[in-house]
mmCIF file of C-alpha atoms in Angstrom:
data_model
loop_
_atom_site.group_PDB
_atom_site.id
_atom_site.type_symbol
_atom_site.label_atom_id
_atom_site.label_comp_id
_atom_site.label_asym_id
_atom_site.label_seq_id
_atom_site.Cartn_x
_atom_site.Cartn_y
_atom_site.Cartn_z
ATOM 1 C CA MET K 126 9.428 -5.227 5.028
ATOM 2 C CA ILE K 127 9.914 -1.479 5.076
ATOM 3 C CA ALA K 128 7.486 1.131 3.779
ATOM 4 C CA PRO K 129 8.992 4.611 3.638
ATOM 5 C CA THR K 130 5.965 6.863 3.639
ATOM 6 C CA ALA K 131 4.545 10.276 4.338
ATOM 7 C CA PRO K 132 2.187 10.866 7.281
ATOM 8 C CA ARG K 133 -0.875 11.324 5.061
ATOM 9 C CA ALA K 134 -0.464 7.784 3.688
ATOM 10 C CA ALA K 135 0.573 6.183 6.968
ATOM 11 C CA PRO K 136 -2.806 4.610 7.904
ATOM 12 C CA LEU K 137 -2.938 2.857 4.516
ATOM 13 C CA VAL K 138 0.602 1.537 4.933
ATOM 14 C CA LEU K 139 -0.148 0.335 8.461
ATOM 15 C CA ASP K 140 -3.093 -1.677 7.157
ATOM 16 C CA LEU K 141 -0.848 -3.129 4.457
ATOM 17 C CA VAL K 142 1.786 -4.068 7.052
ATOM 18 C CA ARG K 143 -0.842 -5.864 9.081
ATOM 19 C CA GLY K 144 -2.003 -7.778 6.034
ATOM 20 C CA MET K 145 1.512 -8.777 5.045
ATOM 21 C CA VAL K 146 2.230 -9.970 8.566
ATOM 22 C CA ALA K 147 -0.787 -12.246 8.222
ATOM 23 C CA ALA K 148 0.333 -13.384 4.763
ATOM 24 C CA THR K 149 3.795 -14.222 6.068
ATOM 25 C CA ASN K 150 2.557 -16.110 9.114
ATOM 26 C CA PRO K 151 -1.194 -16.581 9.570
ATOM 27 C CA ALA K 152 -0.636 -17.194 13.276
ATOM 28 C CA VAL K 153 0.754 -13.683 13.730
ATOM 29 C CA ARG K 154 -1.538 -10.675 13.629
ATOM 30 C CA LEU K 155 -1.494 -7.130 14.865
ATOM 31 C CA THR K 156 -4.015 -6.805 17.651
ATOM 32 C CA ASP K 157 -6.861 -4.344 17.289
ATOM 33 C CA ASP K 158 -5.368 -2.314 20.149
ATOM 34 C CA LEU K 159 -1.962 -2.116 18.487
ATOM 35 C CA HIS K 160 -3.544 -1.290 15.142
ATOM 36 C CA ALA K 161 -5.519 1.515 16.776
ATOM 37 C CA ARG K 162 -2.366 2.883 18.396
ATOM 38 C CA LEU K 163 -0.465 2.772 15.102
ATOM 39 C CA SER K 164 -3.282 4.630 13.349
ATOM 40 C CA ASP K 165 -3.337 7.187 16.173
ATOM 41 C CA TRP K 166 0.407 7.687 15.730
ATOM 42 C CA ALA K 167 -0.132 8.357 12.047
ATOM 43 C CA GLY K 168 -2.640 11.114 12.780
ATOM 44 C CA ARG K 169 -0.468 12.666 15.468
ATOM 45 C CA TRP K 170 2.572 12.477 13.183
ATOM 46 C CA TYR K 171 0.586 14.390 10.592
ATOM 47 C CA ARG K 172 -0.118 17.104 13.181
ATOM 48 C CA ASP K 173 3.526 17.070 14.338
ATOM 49 C CA GLU K 174 2.515 15.818 17.792
ATOM 50 C CA LEU K 175 4.231 12.418 17.726
ATOM 51 C CA ARG K 176 7.313 11.899 19.888
ATOM 52 C CA PRO K 177 9.846 9.023 19.781
ATOM 53 C CA ALA K 178 8.846 7.876 23.287
ATOM 54 C CA ASP K 179 5.357 7.117 21.958
ATOM 55 C CA LEU K 180 6.754 4.256 19.872
ATOM 56 C CA ALA K 181 8.066 2.150 22.751
ATOM 57 C CA LEU K 182 5.898 -0.995 22.767
ATOM 58 C CA PRO K 183 6.188 -4.606 21.589
ATOM 59 C CA GLY K 184 5.216 -5.418 18.019
ATOM 60 C CA PRO K 185 6.276 -4.238 14.562
ATOM 61 C CA THR K 186 9.244 -1.911 14.473
ATOM 62 C CA VAL K 187 8.175 1.646 13.717
ATOM 63 C CA ARG K 188 11.002 4.081 13.039
ATOM 64 C CA LEU K 189 10.737 7.811 12.417
ATOM 65 C CA TYR K 190 13.221 10.501 11.560
ATOM 66 C CA ARG K 191 12.716 14.245 11.699
ATOM 67 C CA THR K 192 12.478 16.186 8.456
ATOM 68 C CA TRP K 193 13.621 19.728 7.911
ATOM 69 C CA GLN K 194 13.617 22.356 5.133
ATOM 70 C CA TRP K 195 12.074 20.269 2.333
ATOM 71 C CA HIS K 196 9.332 18.571 4.336
ATOM 72 C CA ARG K 197 7.217 17.485 1.357
ATOM 73 C CA TRP K 198 10.271 15.690 -0.003
ATOM 74 C CA GLY K 199 10.789 13.974 3.362
ATOM 75 C CA PHE K 200 14.325 15.298 3.646
ATOM 76 C CA GLY K 201 16.181 14.499 6.849
ATOM 77 C CA LEU K 202 19.721 13.349 7.574
ATOM 78 C CA GLY K 203 18.425 10.604 9.860
ATOM 79 C CA ALA K 204 17.188 8.732 6.807
ATOM 80 C CA LEU K 205 20.760 8.199 5.607
ATOM 81 C CA TRP K 206 21.243 5.636 8.360
ATOM 82 C CA MET K 207 17.695 4.545 9.109
ATOM 83 C CA VAL K 208 16.494 3.581 5.622
ATOM 84 C CA PRO K 209 19.517 1.397 4.656
ATOM 85 C CA HIS K 210 19.522 -0.150 8.142
ATOM 86 C CA CYS K 211 15.872 -1.185 7.842
ATOM 87 C CA CYS K 212 16.285 -2.399 4.270
ATOM 88 C CA ALA K 213 19.289 -4.521 5.284
ATOM 89 C CA ARG K 214 17.195 -6.291 7.928
ATOM 90 C CA ALA K 215 14.238 -6.914 5.590
ATOM 91 C CA GLN K 216 13.515 -10.041 3.613
ATOM 92 C CA ALA K 217 12.015 -7.843 0.917
ATOM 93 C CA VAL K 218 11.145 -4.175 0.622
ATOM 94 C CA TYR K 219 7.840 -2.536 -0.288
ATOM 95 C CA ILE K 220 8.451 1.114 -1.190
ATOM 96 C CA ASN K 221 5.393 3.312 -0.830
ATOM 97 C CA GLY K 222 5.781 6.231 -3.236
ATOM 98 C CA LEU K 223 8.592 7.560 -5.388
ATOM 99 C CA ALA K 224 10.800 10.591 -6.010
ATOM 100 C CA THR K 225 11.034 11.500 -2.317
ATOM 101 C CA TRP K 226 14.121 11.372 -0.118
ATOM 102 C CA PRO K 227 13.343 8.141 1.821
ATOM 103 C CA THR K 228 11.813 6.253 -1.109
ATOM 104 C CA THR K 229 14.759 7.124 -3.354
ATOM 105 C CA LEU K 230 17.241 6.030 -0.685
ATOM 106 C CA ALA K 231 15.386 2.744 -0.265
ATOM 107 C CA ALA K 232 15.306 2.068 -4.013
ATOM 108 C CA LEU K 233 18.999 2.927 -4.426
ATOM 109 C CA TYR K 234 20.019 0.703 -1.523
ATOM 110 C CA CYS K 235 17.984 -2.226 -2.837
ATOM 111 C CA ARG K 236 19.356 -1.733 -6.347
ATOM 112 C CA LEU K 237 22.963 -1.664 -5.145
ATOM 113 C CA THR K 238 22.619 -4.628 -2.786
ATOM 114 C CA GLY K 239 20.398 -6.784 -4.997
ATOM 115 C CA ARG K 240 17.544 -6.899 -2.489
ATOM 116 C CA ALA K 241 14.062 -7.587 -3.897
ATOM 117 C CA TYR K 242 11.704 -4.630 -3.887
ATOM 118 C CA VAL K 243 8.291 -3.620 -5.160
ATOM 119 C CA VAL K 244 7.396 0.064 -5.661
ATOM 120 C CA ALA K 245 3.956 1.642 -5.395
ATOM 121 C CA PRO K 246 4.139 4.904 -7.435
ATOM 122 C CA ARG K 247 1.051 6.371 -5.658
ATOM 123 C CA GLY K 248 0.164 8.579 -8.606
ATOM 124 C CA GLY K 249 3.739 9.579 -9.389
ATOM 125 C CA LEU K 250 3.547 8.040 -12.875
ATOM 126 C CA LEU K 251 0.033 9.092 -13.852
ATOM 127 C CA PRO K 252 0.095 10.535 -17.397
ATOM 128 C CA ALA K 253 -1.218 13.954 -16.302
ATOM 129 C CA HIS K 254 1.233 14.103 -13.399
ATOM 130 C CA VAL K 255 4.229 13.209 -15.569
ATOM 131 C CA ALA K 256 3.112 15.745 -18.188
ATOM 132 C CA LEU K 257 2.911 18.420 -15.484
ATOM 133 C CA ILE K 258 6.436 17.621 -14.261
ATOM 134 C CA ARG K 259 7.856 17.707 -17.774
ATOM 135 C CA ARG K 260 6.114 21.008 -18.501
ATOM 136 C CA GLU K 261 6.578 22.938 -15.259
ATOM 137 C CA LYS K 262 9.219 21.221 -13.110
ATOM 138 C CA PRO K 263 12.391 20.620 -15.154
ATOM 139 C CA LEU K 264 14.555 19.888 -12.110
ATOM 140 C CA LYS K 265 12.123 17.261 -10.845
ATOM 141 C CA TRP K 266 11.941 15.704 -14.311
ATOM 142 C CA LEU K 267 15.747 15.548 -14.310
ATOM 143 C CA PHE K 268 15.505 13.766 -10.925
ATOM 144 C CA TYR K 269 13.067 11.301 -12.504
ATOM 145 C CA GLN K 270 15.445 10.639 -15.386
ATOM 146 C CA LEU K 271 18.604 10.268 -13.290
ATOM 147 C CA LEU K 272 17.272 8.382 -10.252
ATOM 148 C CA THR K 273 13.579 7.540 -10.208
ATOM 149 C CA LEU K 274 13.115 5.773 -13.539
ATOM 150 C CA PRO K 275 16.474 3.895 -13.468
ATOM 151 C CA THR K 276 15.728 2.417 -10.030
ATOM 152 C CA LEU K 277 12.165 1.519 -11.037
ATOM 153 C CA ARG K 278 13.527 -0.497 -13.965
ATOM 154 C CA HIS K 279 15.127 -2.904 -11.500
ATOM 155 C CA ALA K 280 12.102 -3.361 -9.246
ATOM 156 C CA ARG K 281 10.565 -6.806 -9.063
ATOM 157 C CA ALA K 282 7.219 -5.209 -9.915
ATOM 158 C CA LEU K 283 5.264 -1.962 -9.648
ATOM 159 C CA HIS K 284 2.052 -1.869 -7.641
ATOM 160 C CA THR K 285 -0.556 0.293 -9.364
ATOM 161 C CA THR K 286 -4.076 0.929 -8.105
ATOM 162 C CA SER K 287 -6.020 1.660 -11.297
ATOM 163 C CA ALA K 288 -6.013 1.156 -15.070
ATOM 164 C CA LEU K 289 -5.125 4.832 -15.493
ATOM 165 C CA GLU K 290 -2.037 4.447 -13.319
ATOM 166 C CA THR K 291 -1.064 1.247 -15.142
ATOM 167 C CA ALA K 292 -1.277 3.117 -18.453
ATOM 168 C CA GLY K 293 1.192 5.667 -17.113
ATOM 169 C CA VAL K 294 3.617 2.931 -16.089
ATOM 170 C CA ASP K 295 3.319 1.170 -19.441
ATOM 171 C CA SER K 296 4.124 4.382 -21.326
ATOM 172 C CA LEU K 297 7.374 4.920 -19.410
ATOM 173 C CA LEU K 298 8.423 1.450 -18.263
ATOM 174 C CA PRO K 299 6.748 -1.116 -20.525
ATOM 175 C CA GLU K 300 9.218 -3.822 -19.544
ATOM 176 C CA ILE K 301 8.380 -3.815 -15.809
ATOM 177 C CA PRO K 302 5.770 -6.263 -14.412
ATOM 178 C CA VAL K 303 2.718 -4.525 -12.960
ATOM 179 C CA ILE K 304 0.434 -5.638 -10.151
ATOM 180 C CA GLU K 305 -2.803 -3.694 -10.608
ATOM 181 C CA LEU K 306 -4.500 -3.882 -7.248
ATOM 182 C CA GLY K 307 -6.512 -1.248 -5.411
ATOM 183 C CA ASN K 308 -5.630 -0.146 -1.913
ATOM 184 C CA GLY K 309 -7.157 -2.477 0.629
ATOM 185 C CA LEU K 310 -8.790 -1.792 3.963
ATOM 186 C CA ASP K 311 -9.111 -3.587 7.249
ATOM 187 C CA LEU K 312 -12.864 -3.945 6.933
ATOM 188 C CA THR K 313 -13.214 -4.540 10.674
ATOM 189 C CA GLN K 314 -12.011 -0.961 11.161
ATOM 190 C CA TRP K 315 -14.602 0.319 8.667
ATOM 191 C CA PRO K 316 -17.883 -1.447 9.488
ATOM 192 C CA ALA K 317 -21.083 -0.897 7.522
ATOM 193 C CA LEU K 318 -23.032 2.068 8.863
ATOM 194 C CA PRO K 319 -26.814 2.407 9.122
ATOM 195 C CA ALA K 320 -28.664 4.859 6.928
ATOM 196 C CA ARG K 321 -28.136 8.514 7.796
ATOM 197 C CA PRO K 322 -30.555 9.684 10.481
ATOM 198 C CA GLN K 323 -33.032 12.285 9.268
ATOM 199 C CA SER K 324 -32.516 15.751 10.679
ATOM 200 C CA GLY K 325 -35.979 15.906 12.232
ATOM 201 C CA ASP K 326 -36.532 19.485 11.112
ATOM 202 C CA GLY K 327 -39.040 18.525 8.459
ATOM 203 C CA GLN K 328 -36.607 19.144 5.587
ATOM 204 C CA VAL K 329 -35.760 16.172 3.411
ATOM 205 C CA GLY K 330 -32.524 16.754 1.523
ATOM 206 C CA ILE K 331 -29.463 14.902 0.313
ATOM 207 C CA VAL K 332 -26.229 15.173 2.289
ATOM 208 C CA LEU K 333 -23.018 14.832 0.286
ATOM 209 C CA ALA K 334 -19.536 14.581 1.792
ATOM 210 C CA PHE K 335 -16.003 15.055 0.519
ATOM 211 C CA ALA K 336 -12.761 14.021 2.243
ATOM 212 C CA GLY K 337 -9.436 15.070 0.757
ATOM 213 C CA ARG K 338 -7.023 17.897 0.098
ATOM 214 C CA LEU K 339 -8.348 21.268 -1.010
ATOM 215 C CA SER K 340 -6.233 21.278 -4.162
ATOM 216 C CA PRO K 341 -6.992 21.616 -7.889
ATOM 217 C CA GLU K 342 -6.415 17.957 -8.778
ATOM 218 C CA LYS K 343 -9.220 16.991 -6.371
ATOM 219 C CA GLY K 344 -11.747 19.094 -8.291
ATOM 220 C CA ILE K 345 -13.736 20.008 -5.189
ATOM 221 C CA GLY K 346 -13.908 23.747 -5.950
ATOM 222 C CA ARG K 347 -15.678 23.402 -9.278
ATOM 223 C CA PHE K 348 -17.924 20.609 -8.028
ATOM 224 C CA LEU K 349 -18.975 22.668 -5.018
ATOM 225 C CA ASP K 350 -19.802 25.619 -7.259
ATOM 226 C CA ILE K 351 -21.978 23.453 -9.542
ATOM 227 C CA TRP K 352 -23.697 21.914 -6.500
ATOM 228 C CA ARG K 353 -24.309 25.402 -5.062
ATOM 229 C CA GLN K 354 -26.168 26.427 -8.197
ATOM 230 C CA THR K 355 -28.366 23.313 -8.340
ATOM 231 C CA ARG K 356 -29.007 22.373 -4.710
ATOM 232 C CA ARG K 357 -32.462 22.197 -3.201
ATOM 233 C CA SER K 358 -33.631 23.373 0.195
ATOM 234 C CA GLY K 359 -32.442 20.855 2.758
ATOM 235 C CA ASP K 360 -29.423 19.678 0.749
ATOM 236 C CA ARG K 361 -26.122 19.887 2.628
ATOM 237 C CA PHE K 362 -22.431 19.375 1.889
ATOM 238 C CA LEU K 363 -19.820 18.249 4.440
ATOM 239 C CA ILE K 364 -16.169 18.878 3.527
ATOM 240 C CA ALA K 365 -13.247 17.355 5.426
ATOM 241 C CA GLY K 366 -9.791 18.374 4.309
ATOM 242 C CA ASP K 367 -7.039 20.915 4.547
ATOM 243 C CA GLY K 368 -5.147 23.088 2.119
ATOM 244 C CA THR K 369 -3.342 26.368 1.716
ATOM 245 C CA GLY K 370 -3.035 28.911 -1.051
ATOM 246 C CA ALA K 371 -5.410 30.572 -3.475
ATOM 247 C CA TYR K 372 -7.315 27.435 -4.470
ATOM 248 C CA ALA K 373 -8.093 26.413 -0.904
ATOM 249 C CA ASP K 374 -9.181 29.981 -0.152
ATOM 250 C CA GLN K 375 -11.482 29.876 -3.184
ATOM 251 C CA VAL K 376 -13.106 26.657 -1.926
ATOM 252 C CA ARG K 377 -13.659 28.215 1.496
ATOM 253 C CA ALA K 378 -15.189 31.321 -0.105
ATOM 254 C CA ILE K 379 -17.691 29.241 -2.100
ATOM 255 C CA ALA K 380 -18.540 27.295 1.058
ATOM 256 C CA ALA K 381 -19.060 30.517 3.025
ATOM 257 C CA ALA K 382 -21.437 31.793 0.346
ATOM 258 C CA CYS K 383 -23.605 28.707 0.956
ATOM 259 C CA GLY K 384 -24.089 29.537 4.628
ATOM 260 C CA ALA K 385 -25.124 26.690 6.907
ATOM 261 C CA ALA K 386 -25.633 24.350 3.927
ATOM 262 C CA VAL K 387 -21.879 23.660 3.799
ATOM 263 C CA GLU K 388 -19.715 22.620 6.739
ATOM 264 C CA MET K 389 -15.916 22.850 6.533
ATOM 265 C CA ARG K 390 -14.539 20.382 9.086
ATOM 266 C CA GLY K 391 -10.821 20.539 8.365
ATOM 267 C CA TYR K 392 -8.510 17.581 8.855
ATOM 268 C CA LEU K 393 -10.202 14.519 10.418
ATOM 269 C CA ASP K 394 -8.692 11.369 11.897
ATOM 270 C CA GLN K 395 -10.252 7.952 11.290
ATOM 271 C CA ASP K 396 -12.895 8.386 13.976
ATOM 272 C CA GLY K 397 -13.795 11.766 12.525
ATOM 273 C CA LEU K 398 -14.057 10.295 9.036
ATOM 274 C CA ARG K 399 -16.360 7.548 10.239
ATOM 275 C CA ARG K 400 -18.631 10.196 11.777
ATOM 276 C CA LEU K 401 -18.502 12.151 8.520
ATOM 277 C CA TYR K 402 -19.591 9.121 6.483
ATOM 278 C CA ALA K 403 -22.322 8.328 9.002
ATOM 279 C CA GLU K 404 -23.833 11.786 8.474
ATOM 280 C CA ALA K 405 -23.764 11.567 4.661
ATOM 281 C CA ASP K 406 -25.878 9.855 2.024
ATOM 282 C CA MET K 407 -23.132 9.741 -0.596
ATOM 283 C CA ILE K 408 -19.401 10.482 -0.866
ATOM 284 C CA VAL K 409 -18.071 12.674 -3.676
ATOM 285 C CA LEU K 410 -14.794 12.106 -5.555
ATOM 286 C CA PRO K 411 -14.696 14.844 -8.239
ATOM 287 C CA SER K 412 -11.040 14.565 -9.283
ATOM 288 C CA GLY K 413 -10.377 15.830 -12.791
ATOM 289 C CA LEU K 414 -13.029 18.558 -12.889
ATOM 290 C CA GLU K 415 -10.434 21.328 -12.901
ATOM 291 C CA GLY K 416 -9.266 21.407 -16.521
ATOM 292 C CA GLY K 417 -9.483 17.625 -16.921
ATOM 293 C CA ASP K 418 -6.394 17.285 -14.735
ATOM 294 C CA ILE K 419 -6.802 13.681 -13.507
ATOM 295 C CA ARG K 420 -4.028 13.026 -11.018
ATOM 296 C CA GLU K 421 -5.996 10.739 -8.704
ATOM 297 C CA ASN K 422 -4.567 7.226 -8.773
ATOM 298 C CA PHE K 423 -7.150 5.710 -6.411
ATOM 299 C CA GLY K 424 -8.997 7.764 -3.791
ATOM 300 C CA ASN K 425 -8.789 6.216 -0.333
ATOM 301 C CA ALA K 426 -11.867 8.103 0.858
ATOM 302 C CA ALA K 427 -13.886 6.294 -1.813
ATOM 303 C CA ALA K 428 -12.731 2.913 -0.511
ATOM 304 C CA GLU K 429 -13.535 3.883 3.081
ATOM 305 C CA ALA K 430 -16.959 5.133 2.050
ATOM 306 C CA LEU K 431 -17.822 1.911 0.224
ATOM 307 C CA ALA K 432 -16.762 -0.132 3.250
ATOM 308 C CA CYS K 433 -19.085 1.981 5.396
ATOM 309 C CA GLY K 434 -21.941 1.331 2.985
ATOM 310 C CA ARG K 435 -21.918 4.738 1.374
ATOM 311 C CA PRO K 436 -22.252 4.939 -2.431
ATOM 312 C CA LEU K 437 -20.069 7.206 -4.533
ATOM 313 C CA LEU K 438 -20.634 10.216 -6.771
ATOM 314 C CA VAL K 439 -17.452 10.044 -8.794
ATOM 315 C CA THR K 440 -15.727 11.254 -11.957
ATOM 316 C CA ARG K 441 -15.670 8.734 -14.778
ATOM 317 C CA GLY K 442 -12.173 7.510 -15.665
ATOM 318 C CA LEU K 443 -10.821 7.092 -12.129
ATOM 319 C CA ALA K 444 -10.416 3.773 -10.327
ATOM 320 C CA TRP K 445 -14.161 3.442 -9.660
ATOM 321 C CA ASP K 446 -15.863 3.034 -13.032
ATOM 322 C CA HIS K 447 -16.813 -0.534 -12.079
ATOM 323 C CA ALA K 448 -18.780 0.760 -9.078
ATOM 324 C CA GLY K 449 -21.425 2.207 -11.399
ATOM 325 C CA PRO K 450 -22.551 -1.093 -12.980
ATOM 326 C CA ALA K 451 -22.280 -2.684 -9.517
ATOM 327 C CA GLY K 452 -24.981 -0.291 -8.296
ATOM 328 C CA ALA K 453 -22.643 1.423 -5.820
ATOM 329 C CA ALA K 454 -21.948 4.700 -7.626
ATOM 330 C CA VAL K 455 -23.251 7.411 -9.913
ATOM 331 C CA LEU K 456 -20.643 8.457 -12.482
ATOM 332 C CA PHE K 457 -20.236 11.785 -14.258
ATOM 333 C CA ASP K 458 -17.937 13.243 -16.896
ATOM 334 C CA THR K 459 -15.842 16.361 -16.432
ATOM 335 C CA ASP K 460 -18.250 18.797 -18.129
ATOM 336 C CA THR K 461 -20.686 20.933 -16.157
ATOM 337 C CA GLY K 462 -23.757 19.419 -17.818
ATOM 338 C CA SER K 463 -22.781 15.883 -16.829
ATOM 339 C CA VAL K 464 -22.192 16.895 -13.210
ATOM 340 C CA GLY K 465 -25.553 18.663 -13.120
ATOM 341 C CA ALA K 466 -27.289 15.629 -14.623
ATOM 342 C CA ALA K 467 -25.735 13.359 -12.013
ATOM 343 C CA LEU K 468 -26.901 15.645 -9.215
ATOM 344 C CA ALA K 469 -30.380 15.742 -10.733
ATOM 345 C CA GLN K 470 -30.402 11.929 -10.889
ATOM 346 C CA LEU K 471 -29.879 11.764 -7.139
ATOM 347 C CA GLN K 472 -33.069 13.762 -6.616
ATOM 348 C CA THR K 473 -35.100 11.011 -8.333
ATOM 349 C CA LEU K 474 -33.926 8.153 -6.067
ATOM 350 C CA ASP K 475 -36.416 6.747 -3.573
ATOM 351 C CA SER K 476 -35.606 5.171 -0.196
ATOM 352 C CA ALA K 477 -35.491 1.642 -1.633
ATOM 353 C CA GLN K 478 -32.953 2.695 -4.266
ATOM 354 C CA TRP K 479 -30.780 4.434 -1.666
ATOM 355 C CA ALA K 480 -30.880 1.276 0.471
ATOM 356 C CA SER K 481 -29.922 -0.854 -2.531
ATOM 357 C CA MET K 482 -26.930 1.396 -3.261
ATOM 358 C CA ARG K 483 -25.758 1.208 0.358
ATOM 359 C CA THR K 484 -25.909 -2.585 0.259
ATOM 360 C CA ALA K 485 -24.084 -2.689 -3.074
ATOM 361 C CA ALA K 486 -21.373 -0.390 -1.727
ATOM 362 C CA ARG K 487 -20.559 -2.649 1.214
ATOM 363 C CA ARG K 488 -20.736 -5.756 -0.968
ATOM 364 C CA LEU K 489 -18.241 -4.235 -3.391
ATOM 365 C CA ALA K 490 -15.856 -3.416 -0.543
ATOM 366 C CA GLU K 491 -16.058 -6.943 0.855
ATOM 367 C CA SER K 492 -15.362 -8.523 -2.530
ATOM 368 C CA GLN K 493 -12.609 -6.204 -3.765
ATOM 369 C CA LEU K 494 -11.066 -4.200 -0.930
ATOM 370 C CA ASP K 495 -10.195 -6.718 1.781
ATOM 371 C CA ILE K 496 -6.660 -5.930 2.957
ATOM 372 C CA ASP K 497 -5.728 -9.532 3.780
ATOM 373 C CA GLN K 498 -6.417 -10.716 0.239
ATOM 374 C CA MET K 499 -4.544 -7.794 -1.307
ATOM 375 C CA ALA K 500 -1.586 -8.045 1.053
ATOM 376 C CA ALA K 501 -1.237 -11.769 0.331
ATOM 377 C CA ARG K 502 -0.997 -11.033 -3.387
ATOM 378 C CA LEU K 503 1.594 -8.308 -2.822
ATOM 379 C CA TRP K 504 3.609 -10.545 -0.521
ATOM 380 C CA SER K 505 3.692 -13.289 -3.147
ATOM 381 C CA ALA K 506 5.071 -10.740 -5.618
ATOM 382 C CA LEU K 507 7.702 -9.574 -3.144
ATOM 383 C CA VAL K 508 8.766 -13.051 -2.065
ATOM 384 C CA PRO K 509 7.487 -15.546 -4.680
ATOM 385 C CA GLU K 510 9.591 -18.340 -3.178
ATOM 386 C CA ALA K 511 7.953 -17.960 0.269
#
């Protein structure tokens, strides 16, 4: 199996690799130590600190190539040899993402050689995302038409993570089988956390947290502004994420106006995220608040939060609508009044209700987000004869 991926998604792919190894041979598993080292590599790769010598140890083959010029596209000449070489050695290929340099090479190679492959679009076929490309990026849409969509038509299946993403696939590629399955987690790496310790300063408030990019599709700027106008004394907001440009600067300006009530923590690795969740009562996923632009296919931070026993405050219409009836989330629509009402609802919850939501969050993760169960289903789609 090969999973061409970007550094930001690497921890997810590493968990999926571990699960597929178990699905292929239950006697073979990645050790916790190796898993930890792989996850550490992913974080260091993201910060451009990883070196080839770091990869020299027994276990799954991890291959990197250096990108240049078009980094977001993953462009690098090393991929011309590395991706086909890895695909040729694989029994089947799981391609994580689309319309990048390595994922396109992998899909083309598999198409030309007849090798089985499954593609996870990772939001690349969401209706709003496709509409944006058609409207504002004609060259990228041409790339979709000439390479991306033709290779997807020959995939064994597409792995989507939400009903919204499936709808996007069906509108463009109705003939392709779809496996709708959320991203899984190694739940041993994300244990349930105790309730947030009280600050001890006599102020009782609600602590919200957000983990993700500071970009318009995440909706954090508008949500933060609404929260700023409605918060009570003692309420706090923890924000983990990076971003550049005018939007990210706007988010930082709103945070600065809130003083000590908002903490901007920047990029966090897995240990940092666990500490973030431990300090919060609820995790926010406000994608779609900026002009109704819903380009969030799943929301990995939401899955991590549920596994840690943290309920969600999340936009309706994403992958988490079922968490509301399960007692693990409070949902809101994309208008200001609905967000304000959801925030006001939190103020009415007592300690027993918070405890019930924490329990429901972990229960939901255990029943629907276990990586071994999800990887086994994906493996059976990749290699049905196995």
